[in-house]
Coordinates of C-alpha atoms in Angstrom, one line a residue:
M1 CA 17.8 126.8 109.8
Q2 CA 18.3 129.5 107.2
A3 CA 19.4 131.9 109.9
V4 CA 22.0 129.4 111.2
N5 CA 23.3 128.8 107.6
A6 CA 23.6 132.4 107.1
L7 CA 25.9 132.7 110.1
R8 CA 28.2 129.9 108.9
P9 CA 31.0 130.5 106.6
R10 CA 30.3 130.3 102.9
A11 CA 32.8 127.4 102.5
L12 CA 30.9 125.1 104.8
R13 CA 27.5 125.5 103.0
P14 CA 28.2 123.0 100.2
A15 CA 29.3 120.3 102.6
L16 CA 26.1 120.8 104.7
R17 CA 24.0 120.5 101.6
N18 CA 25.8 117.3 100.6
S19 CA 25.3 115.9 104.0
T20 CA 21.6 116.7 103.9
R21 CA 21.3 115.0 100.5
R22 CA 23.0 111.8 101.7
H23 CA 20.4 111.3 104.5
V24 CA 17.4 111.9 102.2
P25 CA 17.4 108.5 100.4
A26 CA 17.7 106.6 103.7
V27 CA 14.7 108.4 105.1
R28 CA 12.7 107.7 101.9
R29 CA 13.5 104.0 101.9
T30 CA 12.3 103.8 105.5
M31 CA 9.2 105.9 104.8
Y32 CA 8.0 103.8 101.8
S33 CA 8.9 100.3 103.0
K34 CA 5.3 99.7 104.1
N35 CA 3.9 100.9 100.8
Q36 CA 6.3 98.5 99.0
S37 CA 5.0 95.5 100.9
T38 CA 1.4 96.6 100.1
S39 CA 2.3 96.8 96.4
R40 CA 3.8 93.4 96.5
L41 CA 0.6 91.9 97.9
T42 CA -1.4 93.7 95.2
D43 CA 0.8 92.3 92.5
E44 CA 0.3 88.8 93.9
L45 CA -3.5 89.3 93.7
D46 CA -3.2 90.6 90.1
L47 CA -1.1 87.6 89.1
N48 CA -3.8 85.3 90.4
K49 CA -6.3 87.1 88.3
L50 CA -4.1 86.9 85.3
N51 CA -3.5 83.2 85.8
T52 CA -7.2 82.6 86.0
K53 CA -7.8 84.6 82.8
R54 CA -5.0 82.7 81.1
R55 CA -6.4 79.4 82.1
D56 CA -9.9 80.3 81.0
Y57 CA -8.4 81.5 77.6
E58 CA -6.6 78.3 77.1
Q59 CA -9.7 76.2 77.9
N60 CA -11.8 78.3 75.5
R61 CA -9.1 78.1 72.8
T62 CA -8.9 74.3 73.2
A63 CA -12.7 74.0 73.0
F64 CA -12.9 76.2 69.8
L65 CA -10.0 74.3 68.2
A66 CA -11.7 71.0 68.9
A67 CA -15.0 72.2 67.6
G68 CA -13.3 73.4 64.4
A69 CA -11.5 70.1 63.9
I70 CA -14.7 68.2 64.3
A71 CA -16.6 70.5 61.9
G72 CA -13.8 70.2 59.4
F73 CA -13.8 66.5 59.6
I74 CA -17.5 66.4 59.1
G75 CA -17.2 68.8 56.2
I76 CA -14.6 66.6 54.5
I77 CA -16.8 63.5 55.0
Y78 CA -19.9 65.3 53.6
T79 CA -18.0 66.7 50.6
S80 CA -16.5 63.4 49.8
W81 CA -19.9 61.8 49.9
K82 CA -21.4 64.4 47.6
L83 CA -18.5 64.1 45.2
K84 CA -18.9 60.3 45.1
Q85 CA -22.5 60.7 44.3
A86 CA -21.7 63.1 41.4
L87 CA -19.0 60.7 40.1
D88 CA -21.3 57.7 40.3
L89 CA -24.0 59.7 38.4
E90 CA -21.6 60.7 35.7
S91 CA -20.3 57.2 35.5
E92 CA -23.8 55.9 35.1
K93 CA -24.4 58.4 32.3
N94 CA -21.3 57.4 30.4
K95 CA -21.8 53.7 31.0
R96 CA -24.2 53.3 28.1
T97 CA -22.0 55.3 25.7
I98 CA -18.9 53.2 25.7
K99 CA -18.6 49.7 27.0
F100 CA -14.9 49.5 27.8
D101 CA -13.2 52.9 28.0
S102 CA -10.0 51.4 29.2
Q103 CA -9.9 49.0 26.3
I104 CA -10.5 51.5 23.5
P105 CA -7.3 51.8 21.5
T106 CA -5.9 55.2 21.0
E107 CA -4.2 54.6 17.6
T108 CA -4.9 53.0 14.3
F109 CA -3.0 49.9 13.2
K110 CA -1.3 49.0 10.0
T111 CA -2.1 46.2 7.5
E112 CA 0.5 44.0 5.8
A113 CA 0.7 46.6 3.0
G114 CA 1.7 49.2 5.5
E115 CA -1.5 51.2 5.2
K116 CA -3.4 52.5 8.2
R117 CA -6.9 51.3 9.1
K118 CA -9.4 52.6 11.7
I119 CA -10.3 50.3 14.5
V120 CA -14.0 49.7 14.9
L121 CA -15.5 48.6 18.2
H122 CA -19.0 48.1 19.5
D123 CA -20.6 49.9 22.4
E124 CA -23.0 48.4 25.0
D125 CA -25.9 48.7 22.6
G126 CA -24.0 47.0 19.7
K127 CA -23.4 50.2 17.7
E128 CA -20.1 50.6 16.0
I129 CA -17.8 53.2 17.4
V130 CA -14.3 54.4 16.3
P131 CA -11.6 55.4 18.8
T132 CA -10.5 59.0 18.7
G133 CA -7.4 58.9 20.9
N134 CA -8.9 61.7 23.1
K135 CA -9.4 61.0 26.8
V136 CA -12.5 63.1 27.2
V137 CA -14.2 61.9 24.0
P138 CA -12.7 58.4 23.6
A139 CA -14.9 57.4 20.6
I140 CA -17.4 58.7 18.1
P141 CA -20.0 56.7 16.2
R142 CA -19.0 55.1 12.9
T143 CA -22.4 56.0 11.4
V144 CA -24.8 58.8 12.2
V145 CA -28.5 58.8 11.3
V146 CA -30.0 62.2 10.9
D147 CA -33.6 63.0 10.4
V148 CA -33.6 66.1 8.3
P149 CA -36.1 67.9 6.1
A150 CA -36.9 66.5 2.7
S151 CA -34.7 69.0 0.9
L152 CA -31.7 67.6 2.6
T153 CA -32.5 63.9 2.1
S154 CA -33.4 64.1 -1.6
Q155 CA -31.0 62.3 -3.8
P156 CA -29.1 64.9 -6.0
G157 CA -29.2 63.7 -9.6
T158 CA -26.2 63.2 -11.9
A159 CA -26.6 61.3 -15.1
N160 CA -23.4 59.2 -14.9
A161 CA -23.2 58.5 -11.2
P162 CA -24.2 55.1 -9.9
I163 CA -26.8 55.3 -7.2
A164 CA -26.9 52.8 -4.4
A165 CA -30.1 51.5 -2.9
S166 CA -31.7 54.0 -0.6
I167 CA -30.3 53.9 2.9
R168 CA -33.0 56.3 4.2
D169 CA -35.6 54.8 6.5
N170 CA -38.1 56.1 9.0
E171 CA -35.3 57.2 11.3
G172 CA -33.5 59.4 8.8
T173 CA -30.5 59.4 6.5
E174 CA -27.3 57.5 7.3
F175 CA -23.9 59.1 7.1
T176 CA -20.6 57.1 7.2
L177 CA -17.4 58.3 8.9
V178 CA -14.6 59.1 6.6
G179 CA -12.0 60.5 9.1
L180 CA -11.7 62.2 12.4
G181 CA -9.3 64.4 14.5
T182 CA -9.0 66.8 17.4
R183 CA -9.2 70.6 16.9
T184 CA -6.4 72.3 18.9
V185 CA -5.5 76.0 19.3
T186 CA -2.3 77.9 20.3
F187 CA 1.2 76.4 20.3
L188 CA 0.4 74.6 23.5
G189 CA -2.1 72.4 21.7
F190 CA -5.1 73.4 23.7
E191 CA -7.8 70.9 22.7
V192 CA -11.2 72.4 21.8
Y193 CA -13.3 69.6 20.2
V194 CA -13.2 66.3 18.4
M195 CA -14.5 66.4 14.9
G196 CA -15.6 63.7 12.5
F197 CA -16.2 64.1 8.8
Y198 CA -19.0 61.9 7.4
V199 CA -20.5 61.3 3.9
A200 CA -24.0 60.2 3.2
T201 CA -23.8 56.4 2.7
Q202 CA -25.9 56.7 -0.4
D203 CA -23.3 59.2 -1.9
I204 CA -20.2 57.1 -1.3
A205 CA -20.5 55.6 -4.8
R206 CA -20.6 59.1 -6.3
L207 CA -17.6 60.1 -4.2
Q208 CA -15.7 56.9 -5.4
Q209 CA -16.5 57.6 -9.0
F210 CA -15.4 61.2 -8.9
L211 CA -12.0 60.5 -7.3
V212 CA -11.2 57.4 -9.3
K213 CA -12.0 59.2 -12.6
K214 CA -9.9 62.1 -11.6
I215 CA -6.8 59.9 -11.5
N216 CA -7.7 57.3 -14.1
P217 CA -10.8 57.9 -16.3
T218 CA -11.0 54.2 -17.3
A219 CA -10.5 52.6 -13.9
T220 CA -13.1 51.4 -11.4
T221 CA -10.6 51.2 -8.6
L222 CA -7.1 52.7 -7.9
I223 CA -4.0 50.7 -7.6
P224 CA -1.3 51.6 -5.0
G225 CA 0.6 54.0 -7.4
E226 CA -2.6 55.8 -8.4
K227 CA -3.6 56.0 -4.8
D228 CA -0.3 57.8 -4.0
A229 CA -1.1 60.3 -6.8
L230 CA -4.5 61.0 -5.3
R231 CA -3.1 61.3 -1.8
K232 CA -0.6 63.8 -3.0
A233 CA -3.2 65.8 -4.9
L234 CA -5.5 66.0 -1.8
K235 CA -2.6 67.1 0.4
D236 CA -1.5 69.9 -2.0
A237 CA -3.0 73.2 -0.8
T238 CA -4.2 74.4 -4.2
E239 CA -5.2 71.2 -5.9
G240 CA -6.7 69.9 -2.7
E241 CA -9.0 72.9 -2.5
E242 CA -10.0 72.5 -6.1
T243 CA -10.7 68.8 -5.7
W244 CA -12.8 69.1 -2.6
A245 CA -14.7 72.1 -4.0
A246 CA -15.6 70.0 -7.0
I247 CA -16.7 67.1 -4.8
L248 CA -19.0 69.4 -2.8
N249 CA -20.4 71.4 -5.7
E250 CA -20.2 69.2 -8.7
A251 CA -20.4 65.7 -7.4
K252 CA -23.0 67.1 -4.9
C253 CA -22.1 64.6 -2.1
R254 CA -24.0 65.2 1.1
S255 CA -21.7 65.4 4.1
L256 CA -21.7 66.1 7.8
V257 CA -19.2 67.5 10.3
H258 CA -19.7 66.0 13.7
I259 CA -18.4 68.2 16.6
T260 CA -18.0 67.1 20.2
P261 CA -16.4 69.6 22.6
V262 CA -13.8 68.2 25.0
R263 CA -14.5 70.9 27.6
D264 CA -17.5 73.1 28.6
T265 CA -17.9 76.0 26.2
D266 CA -20.6 78.1 24.6
F267 CA -22.2 78.7 21.2
H268 CA -20.5 82.0 20.8
H269 CA -17.0 80.5 21.2
L270 CA -17.8 77.9 18.6
R271 CA -19.3 80.5 16.3
D272 CA -16.3 82.7 16.5
G273 CA -14.0 79.9 15.4
F274 CA -16.3 79.1 12.4
V275 CA -16.5 82.7 11.4
R276 CA -12.8 83.2 11.5
A277 CA -12.3 80.2 9.3
I278 CA -14.8 81.5 6.8
T279 CA -13.7 85.1 6.7
G280 CA -10.0 84.0 6.5
R281 CA -10.7 82.3 3.2
S282 CA -13.3 84.6 1.8
S283 CA -11.1 87.7 2.3
R284 CA -8.7 86.4 -0.3
D285 CA -11.3 86.5 -3.1
K286 CA -13.3 89.5 -4.1
A287 CA -16.0 87.2 -5.4
Y288 CA -17.3 87.0 -1.8
N289 CA -17.7 90.7 -1.3
D290 CA -21.4 90.7 -2.4
E291 CA -24.6 91.4 -0.5
A292 CA -25.8 87.8 -0.7
F293 CA -22.7 86.4 1.0
G294 CA -22.8 89.1 3.6
T295 CA -26.4 88.4 4.4
A296 CA -25.6 84.6 4.7
M297 CA -22.8 85.4 7.1
K298 CA -25.1 87.5 9.3
H299 CA -27.7 84.8 9.3
F300 CA -25.1 82.1 10.2
K301 CA -23.9 84.1 13.2
E302 CA -27.5 84.5 14.4
L303 CA -27.9 80.7 14.6
F304 CA -25.4 80.7 17.5
N305 CA -26.9 83.3 19.7
R306 CA -27.5 80.8 22.5
G307 CA -26.1 79.8 25.8
S308 CA -23.6 77.2 27.0
V309 CA -22.5 73.9 25.4
Q310 CA -21.4 71.1 27.8
K311 CA -18.6 68.8 26.9
K312 CA -19.4 65.6 25.1
K313 CA -22.6 67.1 23.6
E314 CA -22.9 66.7 19.9
M315 CA -23.2 69.5 17.3
L316 CA -23.9 68.5 13.7
L317 CA -23.1 70.7 10.7
L318 CA -25.0 69.1 7.8
R319 CA -24.5 70.1 4.1
D320 CA -26.9 68.8 1.5
G321 CA -26.2 68.3 -2.2
E322 CA -27.1 71.9 -3.1
G323 CA -24.9 73.4 -0.4
T324 CA -27.5 74.3 2.1
L325 CA -26.1 74.2 5.6
T326 CA -28.2 72.9 8.6
V327 CA -27.0 73.2 12.1
L328 CA -28.3 70.7 14.7
F329 CA -27.5 70.3 18.4
D330 CA -28.0 67.3 20.6
G331 CA -28.2 68.4 24.2
G332 CA -28.8 64.9 25.5
N333 CA -31.3 64.2 28.3
G334 CA -33.2 61.9 25.9
K335 CA -34.4 64.8 23.8
K336 CA -34.5 64.8 20.0
R337 CA -31.8 66.7 18.1
Q338 CA -32.7 70.4 17.8
I339 CA -32.4 72.1 14.4
L340 CA -30.9 75.5 15.1
G341 CA -31.4 76.8 11.6
T342 CA -30.3 76.6 8.0
V343 CA -28.2 78.8 5.6
A344 CA -28.9 78.3 1.9
E345 CA -25.8 80.1 0.6
P346 CA -23.6 77.2 -0.8
R347 CA -20.4 79.3 -0.8
L348 CA -20.5 79.7 3.0
S349 CA -20.8 76.0 3.6
T350 CA -18.1 75.3 1.0
L351 CA -15.6 77.6 2.8
L352 CA -16.5 76.1 6.2
W353 CA -15.9 72.6 4.8
L354 CA -12.6 73.5 3.2
N355 CA -11.4 74.7 6.6
Y356 CA -11.3 71.0 7.6
L357 CA -10.4 69.4 4.2
A358 CA -7.8 71.4 2.3
G359 CA -5.6 74.5 2.1
N360 CA -2.4 75.8 3.6
K361 CA -4.0 75.8 7.0
V362 CA -6.7 73.6 8.3
A363 CA -8.5 73.3 11.6
S364 CA -6.9 70.0 12.4
E365 CA -4.0 68.4 10.6
S366 CA -4.7 65.1 12.2
A367 CA -8.3 65.3 10.9
R368 CA -7.2 66.1 7.4
D369 CA -4.7 63.2 7.3
S370 CA -7.4 60.8 8.7
I371 CA -9.9 62.0 6.1
I372 CA -7.4 61.4 3.3
E373 CA -6.7 57.9 4.6
G374 CA -10.5 57.3 4.7
I375 CA -10.7 58.4 1.1
M376 CA -8.0 55.9 0.2
E377 CA -10.2 53.1 1.7
F378 CA -13.0 54.1 -0.6
V379 CA -11.1 54.3 -3.9
E380 CA -9.5 50.9 -3.4
R381 CA -12.9 49.2 -3.7
P382 CA -15.0 48.9 -6.9
I383 CA -17.3 51.8 -7.6
G384 CA -20.8 51.1 -6.4
T385 CA -19.8 49.2 -3.3
V386 CA -20.2 50.7 0.1
A387 CA -16.8 50.9 1.8
T388 CA -16.4 49.6 5.3
Q389 CA -13.9 50.5 7.8
V390 CA -13.6 47.1 9.4
V391 CA -10.5 45.1 8.4

C-alpha cells in the first residue's frame, strides 16, 4: 500500500487518507456491536443486584426505625412513670408542712386604721405559719422553739426591764416572728433565700420597753404619732443602726435569723454572703482591725466548711443576750437540729444582724420593712404583754 501511495501524485494523498478515515467508524461499529449487546445484558444483571440491595436496605431501615420508635415510646413511658413517682414522693414530704399551699395568701392585709398586719394560718399539725409570698417557701413558722445550751437560754438581767414568765420548757426556748422577707441579688432580683427575724418570746417585754422609752420615757404604749416617729427613726440609716445596736447590746434581747434557701445551694455560698456583709460594715471602722475580731472571722468561716444545702432546709443563726452567735442546721429526715458551732465575739454577730435590720443597704428591703411593721405591733401594746400577730 505504501508503495502504491508513493506512486500516486502528492495531491491525491490527502483525499485517500480522508476516505480511509471515513470508513473506520463504520467498521468499528460493526466490530463492537456484539460487545455492546453483551454489555447491555451485564448492565441488566447489575441492576437486578442493585434493586435487591436497595430493597434489603429499605427493609432493614424500616425495621431499625420501627425498633427505635418502639424503644423511644417505652423510654418516654418509663421516664414519665419515674417522674411521677418522684413528684408523688416530694408531694408526700411537703404535705405535712403546709395544709393548703394554694390557699396561702401572698400578701398582708390592712386594718381599718390602714396599718398592715401579717396573716397567720395553721398547718396540718395545728402549728401557726405565716405566708411569705414566695412560691418555693410559701410559709415559715410563727414561732420557733430551739433547744440551745444553757448559756443561750439564760435570762439576761437588767434591773428595770419587766420579765415575763419563763417560756422555756423541756423542748427549748421559744422565739416569736417579728418580720420576714426574701433575699435577692443582682438587678434581676435573683432569689436566694427567705429569712425571718425572731425575738425570744421572753424578751419581747424588754424590747417593748426599750423602744417605747426611746420615743416617750413616760409612756407604756405608743400612740399613732409616736409610732410614726419610731418608724422614721428605724428607717433612717444612721439612727436605725444606733437603735438596733443598742437593742442588741444594751437591751440584750435574744434573737434568731431563720434562713430557708429557695434553691439548692451550699454552705460556702451562704458563708460568702455573710462574710461580705460583715466585712462591708467592719471596713468602715478601724475599731474592727484588731486580732480578736480577725480570729472571730476566721472561726466563723470555718463553721461553713461543709457540703450542699438543699432548698427548703432550715438554717438558724441564734444570738444570745451577750452576743454569742450559734449556727444550727436542720437537714430534715427526722433528725435533730445540728449545732455547727459558736462564735463568742459580739461585734461579729452585731454586724451580721445589722445587715438585715438597718443601714444604707440591707440584705432585703422587704424584710426590713416587715420587721419594722412587726415592731409597730409590739409597741402599740402595753409593756409586759406578749404581742400576737393574729388580728
